[in-house]
PDB file of C-alpha atoms in Angstrom:
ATOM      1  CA  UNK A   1      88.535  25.569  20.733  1.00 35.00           C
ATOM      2  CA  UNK A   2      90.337  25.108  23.597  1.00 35.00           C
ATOM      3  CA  UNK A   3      91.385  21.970  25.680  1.00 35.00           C
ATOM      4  CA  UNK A   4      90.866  20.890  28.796  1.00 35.00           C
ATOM      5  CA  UNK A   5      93.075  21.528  31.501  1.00 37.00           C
ATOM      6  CA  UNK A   6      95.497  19.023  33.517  1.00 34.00           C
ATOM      7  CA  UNK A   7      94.014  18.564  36.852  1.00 32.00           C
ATOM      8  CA  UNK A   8      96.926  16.533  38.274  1.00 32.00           C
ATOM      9  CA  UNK A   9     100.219  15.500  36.660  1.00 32.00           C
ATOM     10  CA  UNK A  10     103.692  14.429  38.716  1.00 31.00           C
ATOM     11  CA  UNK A  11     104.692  12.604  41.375  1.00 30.00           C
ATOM     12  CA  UNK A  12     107.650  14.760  43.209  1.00 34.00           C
ATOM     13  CA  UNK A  13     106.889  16.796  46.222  1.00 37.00           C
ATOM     14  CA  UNK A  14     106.877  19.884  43.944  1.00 41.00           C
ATOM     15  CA  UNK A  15     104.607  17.963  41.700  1.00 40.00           C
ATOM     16  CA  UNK A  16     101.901  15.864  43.368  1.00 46.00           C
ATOM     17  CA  UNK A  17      99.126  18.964  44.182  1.00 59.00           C
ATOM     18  CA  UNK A  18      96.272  19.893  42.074  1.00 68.00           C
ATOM     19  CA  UNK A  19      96.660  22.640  39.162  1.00 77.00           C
ATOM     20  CA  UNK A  20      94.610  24.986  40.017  1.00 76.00           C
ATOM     21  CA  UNK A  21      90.759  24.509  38.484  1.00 77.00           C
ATOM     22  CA  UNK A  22      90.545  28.276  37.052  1.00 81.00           C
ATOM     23  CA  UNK A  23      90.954  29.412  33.495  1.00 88.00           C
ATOM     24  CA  UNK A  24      92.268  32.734  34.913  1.00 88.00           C
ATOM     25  CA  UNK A  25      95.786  33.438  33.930  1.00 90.00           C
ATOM     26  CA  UNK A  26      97.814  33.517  37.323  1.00 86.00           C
ATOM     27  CA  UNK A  27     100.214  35.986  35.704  1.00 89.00           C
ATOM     28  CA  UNK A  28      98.667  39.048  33.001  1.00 91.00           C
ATOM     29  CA  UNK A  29      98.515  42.256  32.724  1.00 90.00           C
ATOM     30  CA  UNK A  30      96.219  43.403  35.540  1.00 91.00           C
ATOM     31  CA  UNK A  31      98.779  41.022  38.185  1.00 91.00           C
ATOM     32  CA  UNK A  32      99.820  44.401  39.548  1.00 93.00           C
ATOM     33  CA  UNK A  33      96.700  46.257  40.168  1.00 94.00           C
ATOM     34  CA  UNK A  34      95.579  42.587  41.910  1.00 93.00           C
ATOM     35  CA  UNK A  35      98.065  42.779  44.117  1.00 94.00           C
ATOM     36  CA  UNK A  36      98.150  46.586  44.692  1.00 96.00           C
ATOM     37  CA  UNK A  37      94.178  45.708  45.924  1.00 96.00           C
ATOM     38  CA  UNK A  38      95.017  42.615  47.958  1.00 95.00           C
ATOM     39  CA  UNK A  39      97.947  44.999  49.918  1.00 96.00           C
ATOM     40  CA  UNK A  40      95.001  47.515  50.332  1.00 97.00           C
ATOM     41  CA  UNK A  41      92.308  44.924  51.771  1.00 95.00           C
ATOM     42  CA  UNK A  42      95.122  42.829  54.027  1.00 95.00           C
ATOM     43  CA  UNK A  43      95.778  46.960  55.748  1.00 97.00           C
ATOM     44  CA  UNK A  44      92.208  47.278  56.100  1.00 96.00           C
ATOM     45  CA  UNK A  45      92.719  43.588  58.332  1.00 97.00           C
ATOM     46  CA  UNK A  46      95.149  44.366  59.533  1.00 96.00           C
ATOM     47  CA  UNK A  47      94.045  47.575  61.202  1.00 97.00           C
ATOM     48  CA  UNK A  48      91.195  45.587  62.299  1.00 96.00           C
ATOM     49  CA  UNK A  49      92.933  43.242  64.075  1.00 96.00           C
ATOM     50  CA  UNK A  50      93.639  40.466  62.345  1.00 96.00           C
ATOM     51  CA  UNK A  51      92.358  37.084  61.807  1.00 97.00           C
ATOM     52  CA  UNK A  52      92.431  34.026  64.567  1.00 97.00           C
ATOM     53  CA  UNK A  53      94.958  31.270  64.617  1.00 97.00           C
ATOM     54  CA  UNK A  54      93.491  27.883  64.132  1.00 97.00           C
ATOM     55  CA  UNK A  55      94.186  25.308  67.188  1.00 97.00           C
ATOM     56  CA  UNK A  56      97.029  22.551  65.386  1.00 95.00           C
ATOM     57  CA  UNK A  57      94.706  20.112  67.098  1.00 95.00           C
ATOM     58  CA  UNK A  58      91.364  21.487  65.433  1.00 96.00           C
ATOM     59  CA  UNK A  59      89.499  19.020  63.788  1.00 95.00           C
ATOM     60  CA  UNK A  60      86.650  19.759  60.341  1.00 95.00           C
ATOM     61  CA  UNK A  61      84.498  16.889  60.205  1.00 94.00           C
ATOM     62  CA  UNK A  62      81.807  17.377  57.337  1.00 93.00           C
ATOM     63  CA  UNK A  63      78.095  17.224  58.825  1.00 92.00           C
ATOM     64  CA  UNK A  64      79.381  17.384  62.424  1.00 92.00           C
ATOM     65  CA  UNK A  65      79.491  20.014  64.604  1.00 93.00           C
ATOM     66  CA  UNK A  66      83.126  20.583  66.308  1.00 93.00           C
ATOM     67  CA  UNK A  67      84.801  22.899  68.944  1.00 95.00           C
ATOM     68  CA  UNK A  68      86.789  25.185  66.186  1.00 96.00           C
ATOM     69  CA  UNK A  69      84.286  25.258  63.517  1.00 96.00           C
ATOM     70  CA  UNK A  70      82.981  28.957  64.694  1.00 95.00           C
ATOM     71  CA  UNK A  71      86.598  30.153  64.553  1.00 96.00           C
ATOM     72  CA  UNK A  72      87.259  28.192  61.022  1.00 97.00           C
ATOM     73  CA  UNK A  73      84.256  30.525  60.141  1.00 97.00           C
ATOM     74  CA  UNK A  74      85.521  34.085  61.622  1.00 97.00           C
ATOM     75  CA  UNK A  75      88.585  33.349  59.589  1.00 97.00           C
ATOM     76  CA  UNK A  76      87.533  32.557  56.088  1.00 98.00           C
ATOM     77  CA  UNK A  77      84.854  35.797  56.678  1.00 97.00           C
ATOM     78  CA  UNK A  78      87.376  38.179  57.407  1.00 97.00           C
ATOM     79  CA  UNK A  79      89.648  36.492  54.180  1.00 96.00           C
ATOM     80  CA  UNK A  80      86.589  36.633  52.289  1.00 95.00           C
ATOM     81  CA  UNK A  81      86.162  33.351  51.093  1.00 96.00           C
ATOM     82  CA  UNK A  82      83.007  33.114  53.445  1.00 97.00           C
ATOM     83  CA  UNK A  83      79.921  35.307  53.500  1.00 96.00           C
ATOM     84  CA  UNK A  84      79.533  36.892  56.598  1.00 95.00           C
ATOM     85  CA  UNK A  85      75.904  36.020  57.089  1.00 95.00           C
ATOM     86  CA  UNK A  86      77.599  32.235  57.497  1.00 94.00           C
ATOM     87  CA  UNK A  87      79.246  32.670  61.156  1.00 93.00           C
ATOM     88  CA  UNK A  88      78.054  30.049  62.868  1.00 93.00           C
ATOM     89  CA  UNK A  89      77.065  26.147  62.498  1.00 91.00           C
ATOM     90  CA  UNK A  90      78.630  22.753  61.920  1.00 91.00           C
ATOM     91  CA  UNK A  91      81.134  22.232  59.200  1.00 94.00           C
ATOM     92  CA  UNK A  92      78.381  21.796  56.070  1.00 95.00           C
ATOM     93  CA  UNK A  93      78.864  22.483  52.637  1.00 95.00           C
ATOM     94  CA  UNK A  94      79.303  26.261  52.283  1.00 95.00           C
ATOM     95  CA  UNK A  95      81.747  25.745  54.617  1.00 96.00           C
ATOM     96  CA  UNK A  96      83.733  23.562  52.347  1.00 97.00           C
ATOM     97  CA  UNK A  97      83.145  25.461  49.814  1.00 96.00           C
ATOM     98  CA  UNK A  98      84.417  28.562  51.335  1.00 97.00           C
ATOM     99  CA  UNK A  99      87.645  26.366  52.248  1.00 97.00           C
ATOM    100  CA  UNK A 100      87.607  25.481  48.462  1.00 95.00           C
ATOM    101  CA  UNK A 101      87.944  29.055  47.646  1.00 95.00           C
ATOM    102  CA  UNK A 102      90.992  29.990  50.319  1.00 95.00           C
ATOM    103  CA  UNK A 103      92.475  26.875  49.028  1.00 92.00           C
ATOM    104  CA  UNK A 104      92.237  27.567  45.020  1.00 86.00           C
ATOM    105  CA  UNK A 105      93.384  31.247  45.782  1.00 88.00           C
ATOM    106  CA  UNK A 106      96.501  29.692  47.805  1.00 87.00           C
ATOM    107  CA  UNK A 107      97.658  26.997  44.975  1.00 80.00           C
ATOM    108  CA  UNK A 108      96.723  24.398  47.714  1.00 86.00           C
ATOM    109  CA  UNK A 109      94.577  21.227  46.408  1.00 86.00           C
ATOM    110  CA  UNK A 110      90.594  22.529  46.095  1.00 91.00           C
ATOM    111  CA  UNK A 111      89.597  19.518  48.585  1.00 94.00           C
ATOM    112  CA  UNK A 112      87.077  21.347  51.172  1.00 96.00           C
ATOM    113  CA  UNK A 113      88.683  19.892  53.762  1.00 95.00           C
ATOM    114  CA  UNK A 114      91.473  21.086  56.655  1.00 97.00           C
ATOM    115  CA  UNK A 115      94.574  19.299  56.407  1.00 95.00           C
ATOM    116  CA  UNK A 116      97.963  20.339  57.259  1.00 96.00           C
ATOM    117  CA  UNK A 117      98.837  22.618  54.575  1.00 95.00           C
ATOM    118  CA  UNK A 118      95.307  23.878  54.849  1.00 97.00           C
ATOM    119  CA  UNK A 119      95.746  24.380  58.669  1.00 97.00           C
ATOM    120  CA  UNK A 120      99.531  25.965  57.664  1.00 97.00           C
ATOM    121  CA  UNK A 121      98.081  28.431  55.182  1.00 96.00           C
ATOM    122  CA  UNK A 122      95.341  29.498  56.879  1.00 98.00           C
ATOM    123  CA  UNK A 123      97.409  30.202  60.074  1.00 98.00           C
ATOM    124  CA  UNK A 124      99.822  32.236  58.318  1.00 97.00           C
ATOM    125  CA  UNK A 125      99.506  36.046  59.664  1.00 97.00           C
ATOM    126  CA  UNK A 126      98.493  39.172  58.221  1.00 96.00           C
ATOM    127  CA  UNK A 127     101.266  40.542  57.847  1.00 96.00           C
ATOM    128  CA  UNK A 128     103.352  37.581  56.619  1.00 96.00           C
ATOM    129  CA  UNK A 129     100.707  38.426  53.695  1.00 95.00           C
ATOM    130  CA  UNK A 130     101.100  41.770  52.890  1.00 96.00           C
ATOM    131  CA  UNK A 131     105.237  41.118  52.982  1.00 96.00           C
ATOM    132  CA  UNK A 132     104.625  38.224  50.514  1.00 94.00           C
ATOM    133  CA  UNK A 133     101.904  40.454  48.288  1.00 94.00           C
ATOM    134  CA  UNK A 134     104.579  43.608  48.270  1.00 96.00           C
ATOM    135  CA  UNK A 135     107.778  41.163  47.653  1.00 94.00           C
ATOM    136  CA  UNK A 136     105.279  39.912  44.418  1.00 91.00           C
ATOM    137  CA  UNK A 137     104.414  43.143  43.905  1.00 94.00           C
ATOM    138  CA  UNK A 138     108.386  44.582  43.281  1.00 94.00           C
ATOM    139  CA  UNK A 139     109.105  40.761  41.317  1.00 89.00           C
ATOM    140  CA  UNK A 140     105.870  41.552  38.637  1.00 89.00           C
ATOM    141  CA  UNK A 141     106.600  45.259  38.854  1.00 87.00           C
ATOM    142  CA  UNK A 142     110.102  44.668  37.608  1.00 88.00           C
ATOM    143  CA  UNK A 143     109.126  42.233  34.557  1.00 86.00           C
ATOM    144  CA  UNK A 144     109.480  44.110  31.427  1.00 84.00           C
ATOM    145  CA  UNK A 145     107.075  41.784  29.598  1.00 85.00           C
ATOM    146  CA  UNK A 146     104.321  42.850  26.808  1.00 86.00           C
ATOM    147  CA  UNK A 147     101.561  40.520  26.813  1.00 88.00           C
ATOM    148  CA  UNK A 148      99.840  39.431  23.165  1.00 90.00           C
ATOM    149  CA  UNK A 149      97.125  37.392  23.098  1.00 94.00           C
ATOM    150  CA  UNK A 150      98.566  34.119  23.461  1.00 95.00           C
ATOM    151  CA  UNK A 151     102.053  33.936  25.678  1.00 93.00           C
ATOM    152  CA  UNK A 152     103.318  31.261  28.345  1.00 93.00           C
ATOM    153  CA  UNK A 153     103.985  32.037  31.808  1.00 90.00           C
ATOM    154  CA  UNK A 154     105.495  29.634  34.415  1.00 88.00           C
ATOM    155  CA  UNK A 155     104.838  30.047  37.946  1.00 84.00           C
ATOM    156  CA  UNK A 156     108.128  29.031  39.722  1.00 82.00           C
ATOM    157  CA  UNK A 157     107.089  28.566  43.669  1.00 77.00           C
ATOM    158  CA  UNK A 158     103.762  26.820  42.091  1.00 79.00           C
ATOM    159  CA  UNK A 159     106.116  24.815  39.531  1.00 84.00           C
ATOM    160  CA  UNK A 160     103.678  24.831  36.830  1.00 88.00           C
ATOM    161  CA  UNK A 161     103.373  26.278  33.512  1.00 93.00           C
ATOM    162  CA  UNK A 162     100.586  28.035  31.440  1.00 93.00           C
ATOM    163  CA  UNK A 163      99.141  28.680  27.876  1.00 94.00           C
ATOM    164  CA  UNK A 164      97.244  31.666  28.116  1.00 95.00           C
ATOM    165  CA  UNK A 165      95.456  32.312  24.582  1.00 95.00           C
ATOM    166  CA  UNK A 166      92.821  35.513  24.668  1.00 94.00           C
ATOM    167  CA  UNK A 167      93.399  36.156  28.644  1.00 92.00           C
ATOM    168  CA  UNK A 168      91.546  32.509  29.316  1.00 95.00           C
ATOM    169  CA  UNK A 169      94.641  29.366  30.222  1.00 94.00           C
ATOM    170  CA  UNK A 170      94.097  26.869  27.738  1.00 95.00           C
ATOM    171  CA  UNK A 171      96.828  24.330  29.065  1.00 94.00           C
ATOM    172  CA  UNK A 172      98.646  24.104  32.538  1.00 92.00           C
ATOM    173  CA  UNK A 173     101.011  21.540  33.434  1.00 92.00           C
ATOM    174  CA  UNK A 174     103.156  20.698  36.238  1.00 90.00           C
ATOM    175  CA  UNK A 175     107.117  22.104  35.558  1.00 89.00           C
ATOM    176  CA  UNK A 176     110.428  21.076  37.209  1.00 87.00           C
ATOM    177  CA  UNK A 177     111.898  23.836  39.255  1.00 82.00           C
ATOM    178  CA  UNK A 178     115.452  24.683  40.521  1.00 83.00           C
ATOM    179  CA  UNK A 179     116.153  24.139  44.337  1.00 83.00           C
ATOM    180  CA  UNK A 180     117.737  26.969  46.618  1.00 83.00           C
ATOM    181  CA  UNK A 181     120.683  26.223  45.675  1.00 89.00           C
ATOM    182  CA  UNK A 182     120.526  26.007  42.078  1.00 87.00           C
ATOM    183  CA  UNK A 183     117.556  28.436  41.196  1.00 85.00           C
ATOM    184  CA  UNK A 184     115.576  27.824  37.853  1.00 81.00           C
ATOM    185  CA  UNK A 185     116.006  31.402  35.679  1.00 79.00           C
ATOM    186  CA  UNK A 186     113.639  33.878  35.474  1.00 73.00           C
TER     187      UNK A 186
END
């Protein structure tokens, strides 16, 4: 049986987020061909243009219509987090949802709502993605590790750590993590 994971646990800057929800390992053997997909859909967006920047003064009101929601909604389609029949209306619940889903894929707190580290990660470019996808791509690629069926993995830039027993995470708490200038070891 397994137990329930920590939803929230620390009080630092590193530490006060959610965990993420999922009992998907972060880190396992299929990591690589993940990303190798990911750099193969964010080319396809790439070539296609893109994805629009998100005003800094945008507001997402739940139940009310606003000026950016239409663009909020172009943006999470062409991530994916949105189906594209959703392209237009007031900020409703599949809307937060959608934002739930970019937000749980990003390590950001699964609130539905558009804050600031919301706004930040959504406005982050293509191809500052695919640089940060291939620089985790070389960083798994060069881990010589053979996964059993139970191992621990800590995520450094997410400073938390998980249990993984028979490829579901049974525990995952928050971790302490180096700074710049004194690194934790990988």
């Amino acid at each position: 049986a397994s137990a329930p994971l920590i939803s929230d646990v620390g009080t630092g800057t590193k530490t006060t987020g959610q965990l993420p929800s999922s009992r998907d390992p972060t880190f396992d053997e299929g990591t690589d061909d993940r990303l190798k997909q990911a750099i193969r859909a964010y080319a396809g967006i790439t070539a296609g243009g893109g994805w629009p920047v998100i005003p800094k003064e945008a507001k997402f009101v739940l139940g009310t219509e606003g000026a950016h929601d239409n663009l909020l909604r172009q943006r999470l389609i062409i991530s994916g987090d949105l189906a594209p029949s959703l392209v237009s209306g007031a900020f409703d619940a599949g809307l937060a949802g959608a934002i739930k889903h970019f937000q749980q894929r990003h390590g950001l707190a699964e609130t539905g709502n558009v804050g600031p580290r919301t706004l930040a990660a959504l406005n982050v470019t293509v191809q500052q993605r695919s640089k940060q996808l291939e620089a985790s791509l070389l960083r798994t690629a060069a881990i010589d590790f053979h996964f059993g069926t139970r191992f621990v993995a800590v995520n450094i830039p997410a400073a938390f750590v998980e249990a993984v027993e028979n490829d579901q995470v049974v525990h995952r708490y928050r971790v302490v993590v180096g700074k710049t200038e004194k690194p934790s070891p990988t």
